[in-house]
Coordinates of N, CA and C in Angstrom, one line a residue:
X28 N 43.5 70.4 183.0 CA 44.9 70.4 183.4 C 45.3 71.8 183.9
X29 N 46.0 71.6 185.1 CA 46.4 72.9 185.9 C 48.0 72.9 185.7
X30 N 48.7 74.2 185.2 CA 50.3 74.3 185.0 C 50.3 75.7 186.4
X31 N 50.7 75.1 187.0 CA 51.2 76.1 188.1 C 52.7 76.3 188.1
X32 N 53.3 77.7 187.7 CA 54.5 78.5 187.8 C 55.4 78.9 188.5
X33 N 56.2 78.4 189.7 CA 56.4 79.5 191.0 C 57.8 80.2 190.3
X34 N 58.1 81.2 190.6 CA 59.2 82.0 190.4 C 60.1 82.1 191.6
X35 N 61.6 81.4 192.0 CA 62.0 81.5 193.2 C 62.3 82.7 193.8
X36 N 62.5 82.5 195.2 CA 63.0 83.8 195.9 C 63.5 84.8 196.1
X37 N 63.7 85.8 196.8 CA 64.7 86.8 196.5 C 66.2 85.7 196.4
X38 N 67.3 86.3 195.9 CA 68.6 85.8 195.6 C 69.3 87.0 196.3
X39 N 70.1 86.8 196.4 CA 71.6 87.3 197.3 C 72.6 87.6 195.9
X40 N 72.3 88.6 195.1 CA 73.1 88.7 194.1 C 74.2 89.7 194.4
X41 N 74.5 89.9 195.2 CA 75.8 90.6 195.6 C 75.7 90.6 197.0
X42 N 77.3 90.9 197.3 CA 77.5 90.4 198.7 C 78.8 91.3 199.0
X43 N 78.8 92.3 200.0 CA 79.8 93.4 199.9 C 80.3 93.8 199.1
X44 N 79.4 94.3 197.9 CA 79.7 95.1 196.7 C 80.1 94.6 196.0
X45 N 80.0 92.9 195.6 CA 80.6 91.9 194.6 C 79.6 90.9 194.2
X46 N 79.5 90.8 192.7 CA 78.4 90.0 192.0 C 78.7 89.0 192.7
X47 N 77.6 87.8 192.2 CA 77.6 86.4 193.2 C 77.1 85.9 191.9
X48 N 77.7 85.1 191.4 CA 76.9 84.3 190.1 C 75.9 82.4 190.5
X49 N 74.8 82.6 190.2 CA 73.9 81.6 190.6 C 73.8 81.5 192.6
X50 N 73.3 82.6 192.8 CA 73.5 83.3 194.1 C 72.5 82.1 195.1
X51 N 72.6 81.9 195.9 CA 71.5 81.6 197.1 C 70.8 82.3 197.4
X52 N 69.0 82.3 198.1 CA 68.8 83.3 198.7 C 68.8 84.0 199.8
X53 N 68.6 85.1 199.7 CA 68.6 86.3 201.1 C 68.3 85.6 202.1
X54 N 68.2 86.0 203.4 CA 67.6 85.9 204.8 C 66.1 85.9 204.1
X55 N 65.6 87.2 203.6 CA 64.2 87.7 203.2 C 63.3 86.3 201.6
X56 N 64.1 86.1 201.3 CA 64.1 85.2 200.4 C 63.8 83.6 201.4
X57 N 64.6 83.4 202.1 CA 63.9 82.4 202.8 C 62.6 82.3 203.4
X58 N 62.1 83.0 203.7 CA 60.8 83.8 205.2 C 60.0 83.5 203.4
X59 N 60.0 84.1 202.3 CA 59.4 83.9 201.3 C 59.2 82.6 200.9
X60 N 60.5 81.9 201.2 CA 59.9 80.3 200.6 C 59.4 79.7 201.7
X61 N 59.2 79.5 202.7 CA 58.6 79.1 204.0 C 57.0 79.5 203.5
X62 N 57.2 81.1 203.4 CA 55.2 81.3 202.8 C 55.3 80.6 201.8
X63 N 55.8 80.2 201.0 CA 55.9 79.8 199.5 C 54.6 78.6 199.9
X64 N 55.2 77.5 201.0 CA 55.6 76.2 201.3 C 54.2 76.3 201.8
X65 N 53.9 77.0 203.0 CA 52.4 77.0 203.5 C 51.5 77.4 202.8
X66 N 51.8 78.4 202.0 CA 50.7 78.4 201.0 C 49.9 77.0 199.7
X67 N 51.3 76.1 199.6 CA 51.1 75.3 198.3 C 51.4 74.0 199.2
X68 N 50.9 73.7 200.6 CA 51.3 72.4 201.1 C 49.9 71.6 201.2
X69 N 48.9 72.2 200.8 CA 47.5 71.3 200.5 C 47.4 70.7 199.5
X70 N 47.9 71.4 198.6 CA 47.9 71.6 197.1 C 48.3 70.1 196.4
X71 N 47.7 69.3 196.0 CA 48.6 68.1 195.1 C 48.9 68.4 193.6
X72 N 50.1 68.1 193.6 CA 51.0 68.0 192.6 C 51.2 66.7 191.9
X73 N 50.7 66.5 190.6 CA 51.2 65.0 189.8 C 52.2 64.8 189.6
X74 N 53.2 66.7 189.1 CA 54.5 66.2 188.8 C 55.2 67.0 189.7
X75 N 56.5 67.2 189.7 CA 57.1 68.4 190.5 C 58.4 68.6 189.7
X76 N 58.8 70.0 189.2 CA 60.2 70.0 188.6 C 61.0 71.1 189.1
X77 N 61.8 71.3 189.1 CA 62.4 72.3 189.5 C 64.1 73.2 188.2
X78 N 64.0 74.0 188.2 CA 65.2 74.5 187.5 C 66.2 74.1 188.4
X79 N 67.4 73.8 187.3 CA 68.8 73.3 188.3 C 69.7 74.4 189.3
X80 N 69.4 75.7 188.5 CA 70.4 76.7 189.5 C 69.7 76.9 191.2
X81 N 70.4 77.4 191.8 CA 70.6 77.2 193.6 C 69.2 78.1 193.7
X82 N 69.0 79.1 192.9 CA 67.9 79.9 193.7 C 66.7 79.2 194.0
X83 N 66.0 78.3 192.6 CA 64.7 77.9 192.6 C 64.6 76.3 193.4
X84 N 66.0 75.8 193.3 CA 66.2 74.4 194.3 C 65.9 74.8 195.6
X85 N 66.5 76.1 196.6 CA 66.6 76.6 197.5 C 64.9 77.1 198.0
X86 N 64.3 77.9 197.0 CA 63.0 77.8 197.3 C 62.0 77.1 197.5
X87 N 62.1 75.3 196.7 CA 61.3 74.6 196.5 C 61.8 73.6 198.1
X88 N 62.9 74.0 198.3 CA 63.6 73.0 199.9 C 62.4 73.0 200.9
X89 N 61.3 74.1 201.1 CA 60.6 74.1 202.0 C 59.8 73.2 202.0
X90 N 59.0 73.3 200.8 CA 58.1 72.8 200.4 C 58.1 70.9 200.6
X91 N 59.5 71.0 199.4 CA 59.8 69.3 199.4 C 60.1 68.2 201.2
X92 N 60.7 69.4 202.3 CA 60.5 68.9 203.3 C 59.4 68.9 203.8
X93 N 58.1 69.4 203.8 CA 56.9 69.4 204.1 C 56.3 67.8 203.6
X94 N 56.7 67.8 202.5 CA 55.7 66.5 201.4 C 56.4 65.6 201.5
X95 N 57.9 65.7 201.9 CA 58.6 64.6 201.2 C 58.9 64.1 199.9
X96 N 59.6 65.1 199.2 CA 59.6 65.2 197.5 C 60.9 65.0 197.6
X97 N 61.4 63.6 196.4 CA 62.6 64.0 196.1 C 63.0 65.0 195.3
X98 N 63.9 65.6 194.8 CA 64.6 66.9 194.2 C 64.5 66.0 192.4
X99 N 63.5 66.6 191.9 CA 63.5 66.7 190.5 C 64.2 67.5 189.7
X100 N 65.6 67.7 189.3 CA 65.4 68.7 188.5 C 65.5 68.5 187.1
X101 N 65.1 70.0 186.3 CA 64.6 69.6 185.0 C 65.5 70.6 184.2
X102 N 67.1 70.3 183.5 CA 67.7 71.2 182.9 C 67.1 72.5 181.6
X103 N 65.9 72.1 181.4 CA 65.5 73.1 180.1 C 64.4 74.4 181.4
X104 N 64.6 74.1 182.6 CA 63.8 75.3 183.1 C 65.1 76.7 183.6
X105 N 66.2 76.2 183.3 CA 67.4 76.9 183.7 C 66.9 78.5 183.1
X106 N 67.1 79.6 183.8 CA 67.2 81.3 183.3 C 68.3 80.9 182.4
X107 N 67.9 82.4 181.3 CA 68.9 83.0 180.8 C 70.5 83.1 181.5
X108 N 71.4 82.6 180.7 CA 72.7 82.4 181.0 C 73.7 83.8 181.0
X109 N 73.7 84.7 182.1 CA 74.6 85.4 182.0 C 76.1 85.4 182.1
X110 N 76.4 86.6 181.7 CA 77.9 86.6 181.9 C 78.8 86.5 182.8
X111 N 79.8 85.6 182.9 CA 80.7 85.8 184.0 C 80.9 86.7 185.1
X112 N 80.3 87.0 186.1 CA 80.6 88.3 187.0 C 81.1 88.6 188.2
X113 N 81.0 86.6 189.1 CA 81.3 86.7 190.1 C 82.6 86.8 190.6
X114 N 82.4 87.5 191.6 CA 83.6 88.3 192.1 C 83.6 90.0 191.9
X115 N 83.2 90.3 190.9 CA 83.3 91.5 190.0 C 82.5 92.9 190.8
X116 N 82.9 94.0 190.8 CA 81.7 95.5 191.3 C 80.2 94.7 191.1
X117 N 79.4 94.9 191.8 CA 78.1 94.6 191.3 C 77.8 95.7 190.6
X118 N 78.2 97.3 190.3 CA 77.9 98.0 189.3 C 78.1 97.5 187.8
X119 N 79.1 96.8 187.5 CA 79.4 96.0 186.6 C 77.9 95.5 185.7
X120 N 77.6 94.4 186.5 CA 76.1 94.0 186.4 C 74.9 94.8 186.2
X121 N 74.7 96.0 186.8 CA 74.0 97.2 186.8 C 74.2 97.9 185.7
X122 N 75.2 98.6 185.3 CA 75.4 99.0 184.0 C 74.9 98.1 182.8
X123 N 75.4 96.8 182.9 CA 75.4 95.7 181.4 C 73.6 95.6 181.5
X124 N 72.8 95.6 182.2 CA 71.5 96.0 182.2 C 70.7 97.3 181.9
X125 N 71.3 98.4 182.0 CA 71.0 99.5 182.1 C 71.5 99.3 180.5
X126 N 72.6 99.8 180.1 CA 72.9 99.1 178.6 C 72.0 98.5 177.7
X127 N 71.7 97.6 178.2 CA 70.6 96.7 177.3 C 69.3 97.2 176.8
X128 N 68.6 97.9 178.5 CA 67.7 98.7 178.3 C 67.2 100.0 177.1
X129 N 68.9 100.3 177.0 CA 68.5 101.3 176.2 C 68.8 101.6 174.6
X130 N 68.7 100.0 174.2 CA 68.8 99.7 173.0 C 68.0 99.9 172.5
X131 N 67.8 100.0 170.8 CA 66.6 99.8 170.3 C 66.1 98.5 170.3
X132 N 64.9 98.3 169.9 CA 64.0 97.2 170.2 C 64.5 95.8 169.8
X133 N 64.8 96.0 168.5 CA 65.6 94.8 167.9 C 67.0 94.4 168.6
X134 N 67.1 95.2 168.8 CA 69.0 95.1 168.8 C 68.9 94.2 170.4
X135 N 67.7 94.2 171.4 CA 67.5 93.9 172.5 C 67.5 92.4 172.0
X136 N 67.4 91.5 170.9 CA 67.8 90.2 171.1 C 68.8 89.3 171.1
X137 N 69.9 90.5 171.3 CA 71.5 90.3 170.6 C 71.6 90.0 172.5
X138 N 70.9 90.2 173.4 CA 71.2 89.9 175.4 C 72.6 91.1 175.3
X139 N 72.9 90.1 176.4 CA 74.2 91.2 177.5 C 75.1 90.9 176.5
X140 N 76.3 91.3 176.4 CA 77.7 90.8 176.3 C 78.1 90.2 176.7
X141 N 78.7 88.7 176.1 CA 79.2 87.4 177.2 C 78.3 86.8 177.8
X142 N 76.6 87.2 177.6 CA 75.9 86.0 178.0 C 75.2 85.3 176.7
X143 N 73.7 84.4 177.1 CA 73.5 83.9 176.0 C 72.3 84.8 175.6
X144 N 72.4 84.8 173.9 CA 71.9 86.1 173.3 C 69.8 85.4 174.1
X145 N 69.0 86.5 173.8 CA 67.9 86.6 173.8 C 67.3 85.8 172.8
X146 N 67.1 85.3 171.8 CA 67.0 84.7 171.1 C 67.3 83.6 170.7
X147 N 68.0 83.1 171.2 CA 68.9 81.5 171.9 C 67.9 81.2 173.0
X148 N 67.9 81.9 174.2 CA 67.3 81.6 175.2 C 65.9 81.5 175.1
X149 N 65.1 82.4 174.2 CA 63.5 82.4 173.9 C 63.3 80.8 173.3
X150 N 64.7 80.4 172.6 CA 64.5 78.8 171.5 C 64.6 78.1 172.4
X151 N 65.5 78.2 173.3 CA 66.0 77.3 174.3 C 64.8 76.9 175.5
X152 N 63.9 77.9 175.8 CA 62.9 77.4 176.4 C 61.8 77.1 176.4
X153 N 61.0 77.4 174.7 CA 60.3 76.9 173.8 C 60.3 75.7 173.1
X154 N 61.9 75.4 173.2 CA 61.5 73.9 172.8 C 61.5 72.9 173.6
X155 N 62.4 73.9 175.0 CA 62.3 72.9 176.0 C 60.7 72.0 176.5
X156 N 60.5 73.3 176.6 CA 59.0 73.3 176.6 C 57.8 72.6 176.3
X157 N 58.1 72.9 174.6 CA 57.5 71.6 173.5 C 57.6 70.5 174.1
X158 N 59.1 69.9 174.1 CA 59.7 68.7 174.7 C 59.2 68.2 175.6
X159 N 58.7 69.1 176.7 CA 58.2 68.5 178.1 C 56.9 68.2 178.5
X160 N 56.0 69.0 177.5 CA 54.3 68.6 177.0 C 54.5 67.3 176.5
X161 N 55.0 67.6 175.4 CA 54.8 66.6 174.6 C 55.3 65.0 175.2
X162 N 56.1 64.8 176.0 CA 56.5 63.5 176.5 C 55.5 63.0 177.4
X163 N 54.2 64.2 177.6 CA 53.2 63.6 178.3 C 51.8 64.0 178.1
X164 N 51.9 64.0 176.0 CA 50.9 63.6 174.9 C 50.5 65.1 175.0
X165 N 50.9 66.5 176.1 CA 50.2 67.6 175.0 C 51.0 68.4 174.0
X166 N 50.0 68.4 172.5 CA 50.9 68.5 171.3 C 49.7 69.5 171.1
X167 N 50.6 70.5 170.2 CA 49.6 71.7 169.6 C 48.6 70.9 168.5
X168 N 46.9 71.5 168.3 CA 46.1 70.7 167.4 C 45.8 71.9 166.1
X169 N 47.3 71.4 165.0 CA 47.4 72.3 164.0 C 48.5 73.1 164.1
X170 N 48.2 74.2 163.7 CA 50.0 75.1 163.6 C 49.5 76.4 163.4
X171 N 48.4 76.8 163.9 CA 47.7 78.1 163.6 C 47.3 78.8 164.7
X172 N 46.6 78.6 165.2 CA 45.9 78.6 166.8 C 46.3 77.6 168.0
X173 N 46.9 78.5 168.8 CA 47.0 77.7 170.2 C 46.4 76.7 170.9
X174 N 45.8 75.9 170.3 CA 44.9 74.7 170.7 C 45.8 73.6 170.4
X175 N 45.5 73.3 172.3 CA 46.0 71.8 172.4 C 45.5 70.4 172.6
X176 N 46.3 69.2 172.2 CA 45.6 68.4 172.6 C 46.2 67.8 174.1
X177 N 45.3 67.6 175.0 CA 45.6 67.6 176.2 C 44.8 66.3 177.1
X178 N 45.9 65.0 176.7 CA 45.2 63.7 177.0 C 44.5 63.4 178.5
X179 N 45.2 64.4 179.5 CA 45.2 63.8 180.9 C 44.5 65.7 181.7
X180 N 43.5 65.8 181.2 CA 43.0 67.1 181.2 C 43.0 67.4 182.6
X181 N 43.1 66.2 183.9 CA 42.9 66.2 185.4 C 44.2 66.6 185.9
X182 N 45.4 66.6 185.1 CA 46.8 66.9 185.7 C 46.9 67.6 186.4
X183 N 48.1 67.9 187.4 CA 48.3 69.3 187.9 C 49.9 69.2 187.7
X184 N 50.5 70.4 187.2 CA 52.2 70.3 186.9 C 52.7 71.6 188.0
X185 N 53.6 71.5 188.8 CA 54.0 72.3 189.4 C 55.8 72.7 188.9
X186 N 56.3 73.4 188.0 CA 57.1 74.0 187.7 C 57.8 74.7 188.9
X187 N 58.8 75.2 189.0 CA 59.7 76.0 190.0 C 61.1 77.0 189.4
X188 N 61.1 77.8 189.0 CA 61.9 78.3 188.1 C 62.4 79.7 188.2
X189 N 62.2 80.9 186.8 CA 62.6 81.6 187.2 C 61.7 83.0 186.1
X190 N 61.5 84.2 186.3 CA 61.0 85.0 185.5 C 61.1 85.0 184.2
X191 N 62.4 85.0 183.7 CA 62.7 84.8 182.3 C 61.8 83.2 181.7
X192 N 62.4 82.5 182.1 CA 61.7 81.0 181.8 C 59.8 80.8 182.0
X193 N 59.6 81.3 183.1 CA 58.0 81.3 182.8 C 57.8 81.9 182.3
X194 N 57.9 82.9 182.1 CA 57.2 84.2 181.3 C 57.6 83.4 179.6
X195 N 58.3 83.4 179.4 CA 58.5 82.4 178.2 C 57.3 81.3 177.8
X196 N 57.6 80.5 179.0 CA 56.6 79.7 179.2 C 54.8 79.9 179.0
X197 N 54.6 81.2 179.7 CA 53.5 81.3 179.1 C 53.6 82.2 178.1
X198 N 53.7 82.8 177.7 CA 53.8 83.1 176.3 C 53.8 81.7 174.9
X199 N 54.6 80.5 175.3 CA 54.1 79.6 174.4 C 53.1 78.9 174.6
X200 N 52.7 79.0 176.1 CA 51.2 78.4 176.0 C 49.8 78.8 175.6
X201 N 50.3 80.2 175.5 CA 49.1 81.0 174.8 C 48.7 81.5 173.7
X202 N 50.1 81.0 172.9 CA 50.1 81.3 171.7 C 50.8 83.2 171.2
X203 N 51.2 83.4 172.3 CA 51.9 84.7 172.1 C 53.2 84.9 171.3
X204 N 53.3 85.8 170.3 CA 54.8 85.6 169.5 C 55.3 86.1 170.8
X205 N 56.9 85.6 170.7 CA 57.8 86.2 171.8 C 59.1 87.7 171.5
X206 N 58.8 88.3 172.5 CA 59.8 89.4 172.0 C 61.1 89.4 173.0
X207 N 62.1 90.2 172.5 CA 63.0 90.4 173.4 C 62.8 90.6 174.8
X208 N 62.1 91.0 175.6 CA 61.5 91.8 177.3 C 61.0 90.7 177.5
X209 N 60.6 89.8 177.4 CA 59.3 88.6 178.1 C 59.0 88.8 179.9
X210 N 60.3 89.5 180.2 CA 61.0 89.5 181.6 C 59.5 91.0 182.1
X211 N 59.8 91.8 180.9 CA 58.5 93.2 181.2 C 57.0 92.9 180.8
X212 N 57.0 92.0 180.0 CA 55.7 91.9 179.6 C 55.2 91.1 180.9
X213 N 55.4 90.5 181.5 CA 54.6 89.7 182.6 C 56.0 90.1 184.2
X214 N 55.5 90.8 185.1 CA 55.8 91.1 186.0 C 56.1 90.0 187.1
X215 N 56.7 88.9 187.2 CA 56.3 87.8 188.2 C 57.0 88.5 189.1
X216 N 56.8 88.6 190.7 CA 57.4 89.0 192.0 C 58.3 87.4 192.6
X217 N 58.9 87.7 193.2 CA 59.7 86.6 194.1 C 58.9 85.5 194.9
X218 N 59.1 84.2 194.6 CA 58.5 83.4 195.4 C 56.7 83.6 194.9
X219 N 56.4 84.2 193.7 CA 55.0 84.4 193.1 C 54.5 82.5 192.6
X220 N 53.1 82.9 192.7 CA 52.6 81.6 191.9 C 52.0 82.5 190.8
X221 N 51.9 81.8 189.7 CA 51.0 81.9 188.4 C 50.7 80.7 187.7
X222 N 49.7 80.8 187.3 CA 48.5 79.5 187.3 C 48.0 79.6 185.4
X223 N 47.9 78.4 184.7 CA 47.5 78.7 183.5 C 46.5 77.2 183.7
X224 N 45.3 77.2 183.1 CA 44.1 76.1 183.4 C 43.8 76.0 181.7
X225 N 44.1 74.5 181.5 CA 43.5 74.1 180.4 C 41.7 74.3 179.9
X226 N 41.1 74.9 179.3 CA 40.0 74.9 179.2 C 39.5 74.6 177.4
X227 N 38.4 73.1 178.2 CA 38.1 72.6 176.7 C 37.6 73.3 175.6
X228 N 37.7 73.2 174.5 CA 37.1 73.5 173.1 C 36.5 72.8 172.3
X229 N 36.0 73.0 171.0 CA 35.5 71.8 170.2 C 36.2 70.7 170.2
X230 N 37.7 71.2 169.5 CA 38.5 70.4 168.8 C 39.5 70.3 169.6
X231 N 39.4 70.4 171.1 CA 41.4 70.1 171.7 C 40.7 71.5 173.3
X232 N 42.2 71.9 173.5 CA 42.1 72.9 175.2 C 43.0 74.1 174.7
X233 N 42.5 75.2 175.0 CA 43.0 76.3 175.0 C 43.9 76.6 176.3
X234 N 44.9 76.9 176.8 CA 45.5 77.7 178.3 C 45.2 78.9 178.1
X235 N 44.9 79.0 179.4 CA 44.6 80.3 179.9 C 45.0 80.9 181.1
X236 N 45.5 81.9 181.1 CA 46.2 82.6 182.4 C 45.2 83.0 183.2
X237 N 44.8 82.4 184.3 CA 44.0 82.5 185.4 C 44.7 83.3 187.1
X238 N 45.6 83.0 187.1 CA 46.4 84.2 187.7 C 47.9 84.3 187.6
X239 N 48.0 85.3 187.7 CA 49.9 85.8 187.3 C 50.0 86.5 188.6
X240 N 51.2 86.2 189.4 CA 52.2 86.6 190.3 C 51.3 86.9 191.2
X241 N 51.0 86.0 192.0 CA 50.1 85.9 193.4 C 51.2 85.9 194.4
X242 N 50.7 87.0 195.2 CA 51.8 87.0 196.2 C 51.1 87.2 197.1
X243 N 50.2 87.1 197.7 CA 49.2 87.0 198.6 C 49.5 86.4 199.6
X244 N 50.4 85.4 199.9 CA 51.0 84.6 200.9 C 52.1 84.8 201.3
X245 N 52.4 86.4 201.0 CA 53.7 86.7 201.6 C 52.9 88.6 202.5
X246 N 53.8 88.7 203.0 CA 53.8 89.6 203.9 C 54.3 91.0 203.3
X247 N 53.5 91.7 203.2 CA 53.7 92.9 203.1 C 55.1 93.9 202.7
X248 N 55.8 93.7 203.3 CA 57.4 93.4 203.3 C 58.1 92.7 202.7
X249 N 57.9 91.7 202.7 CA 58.6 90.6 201.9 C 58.0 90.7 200.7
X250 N 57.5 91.2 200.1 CA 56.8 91.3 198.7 C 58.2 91.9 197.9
X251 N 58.9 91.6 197.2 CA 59.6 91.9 196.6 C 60.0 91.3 194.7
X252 N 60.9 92.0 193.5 CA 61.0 91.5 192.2 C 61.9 92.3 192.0

């Protein structure tokens, strides 16, 4: 079983000096999901999901007009839920980050102010997660080690989402505890694929991260996070 990751595009998160909340993307951000599209249009997919907010719908638009995909979406791939901003200075935004940053380590799972804490959101996509293996038989084998059982070992899952949420994501596939940062521990770029491949064991399949944030199919320029 192949779990393939994409992380959508650049976003347009401010727009003459004013936050944009659940933003569309850039000009540059599109040119990104166009490569996105030619890169992953050989590629067969068993399932296809997508997060509900505009960025990763907007990125997956190329692709799905290539194949002819209806628009799957899948509410538990949704980012972290920030705070109210649109309309607001985009320094606003910039500070409540910069803020966060320079907490102590703990105190970093309490999130922004007015959004949803770090720790909410780590449960929130872990179990989503659980939830969405599991409706299609892969369940962890035990409660100790990251070994799964993995009935349809030939799958391929194509997810569409967002940094915070995959990175999450693999972290539960691997059996990694999760910390506040998941966003720093694994670097994804805009419009990146990252790839995790079931590989058998005695007793069940281990995931394995076989590549993280391939951007190879973008241009030089457009490489952006």
């Amino acid at each position: 079983m192949e779990i393939v990751l994409v992380r959508h595009a650049e976003p347009e998160w401010d727009r003459d000096g004013l936050n944009i909340d659940n933003p569309p993307l850039t000009t540059r951000g599109r040119r990104q999901a166009d490569a996105l599209a030619e890169r992953l249009a050989d590629e067969h997919f068993d399932e296809v999901k997508v997060s509900p907010l505009v960025r990763p719908r907007q990125t997956l638009e190329p692709l799905r007009g290539r194949r002819g995909w209806d628009e799957d979406v899948d509410p538990w791939l949704e980012e972290i839920r920030s705070p109210v901003w649109h309309g607001t200075p985009r320094e606003k935004a910039a500070e409540a980050f910069r803020e966060i940053r320079a907490r102590p380590a703990e105190d970093q799972w309490r999130g922004i102010e007015g959004g949803e804490p770090v720790h909410e959101f780590v449960a929130r996509i872990r179990e989503g997660a659980g939830l969405f293996l599991a409706e299609r038989g892969i369940e962890p084998v035990g409660d100790r080690l990251p070994v799964w059982k993995v009935p349809e070992p030939g799958r391929k899952l194509l997810l569409v989402a967002h940094a915070g949420t995959n990175s999450v994501v693999i972290c539960h596939l691997l059996g990694l505890d999760p910390t506040p940062w998941e966003w720093e521990r694994f670097v994804l770029g805009h419009a990146s694929i990252t790839r995790l491949e079931a590989l058998e064991l005695g007793d069940g399949y281990t995931f394995s991260l076989t590549r993280l944030s391939d951007v190879e199919h973008l241009a030089a320029d457009d490489r952006t996070r």
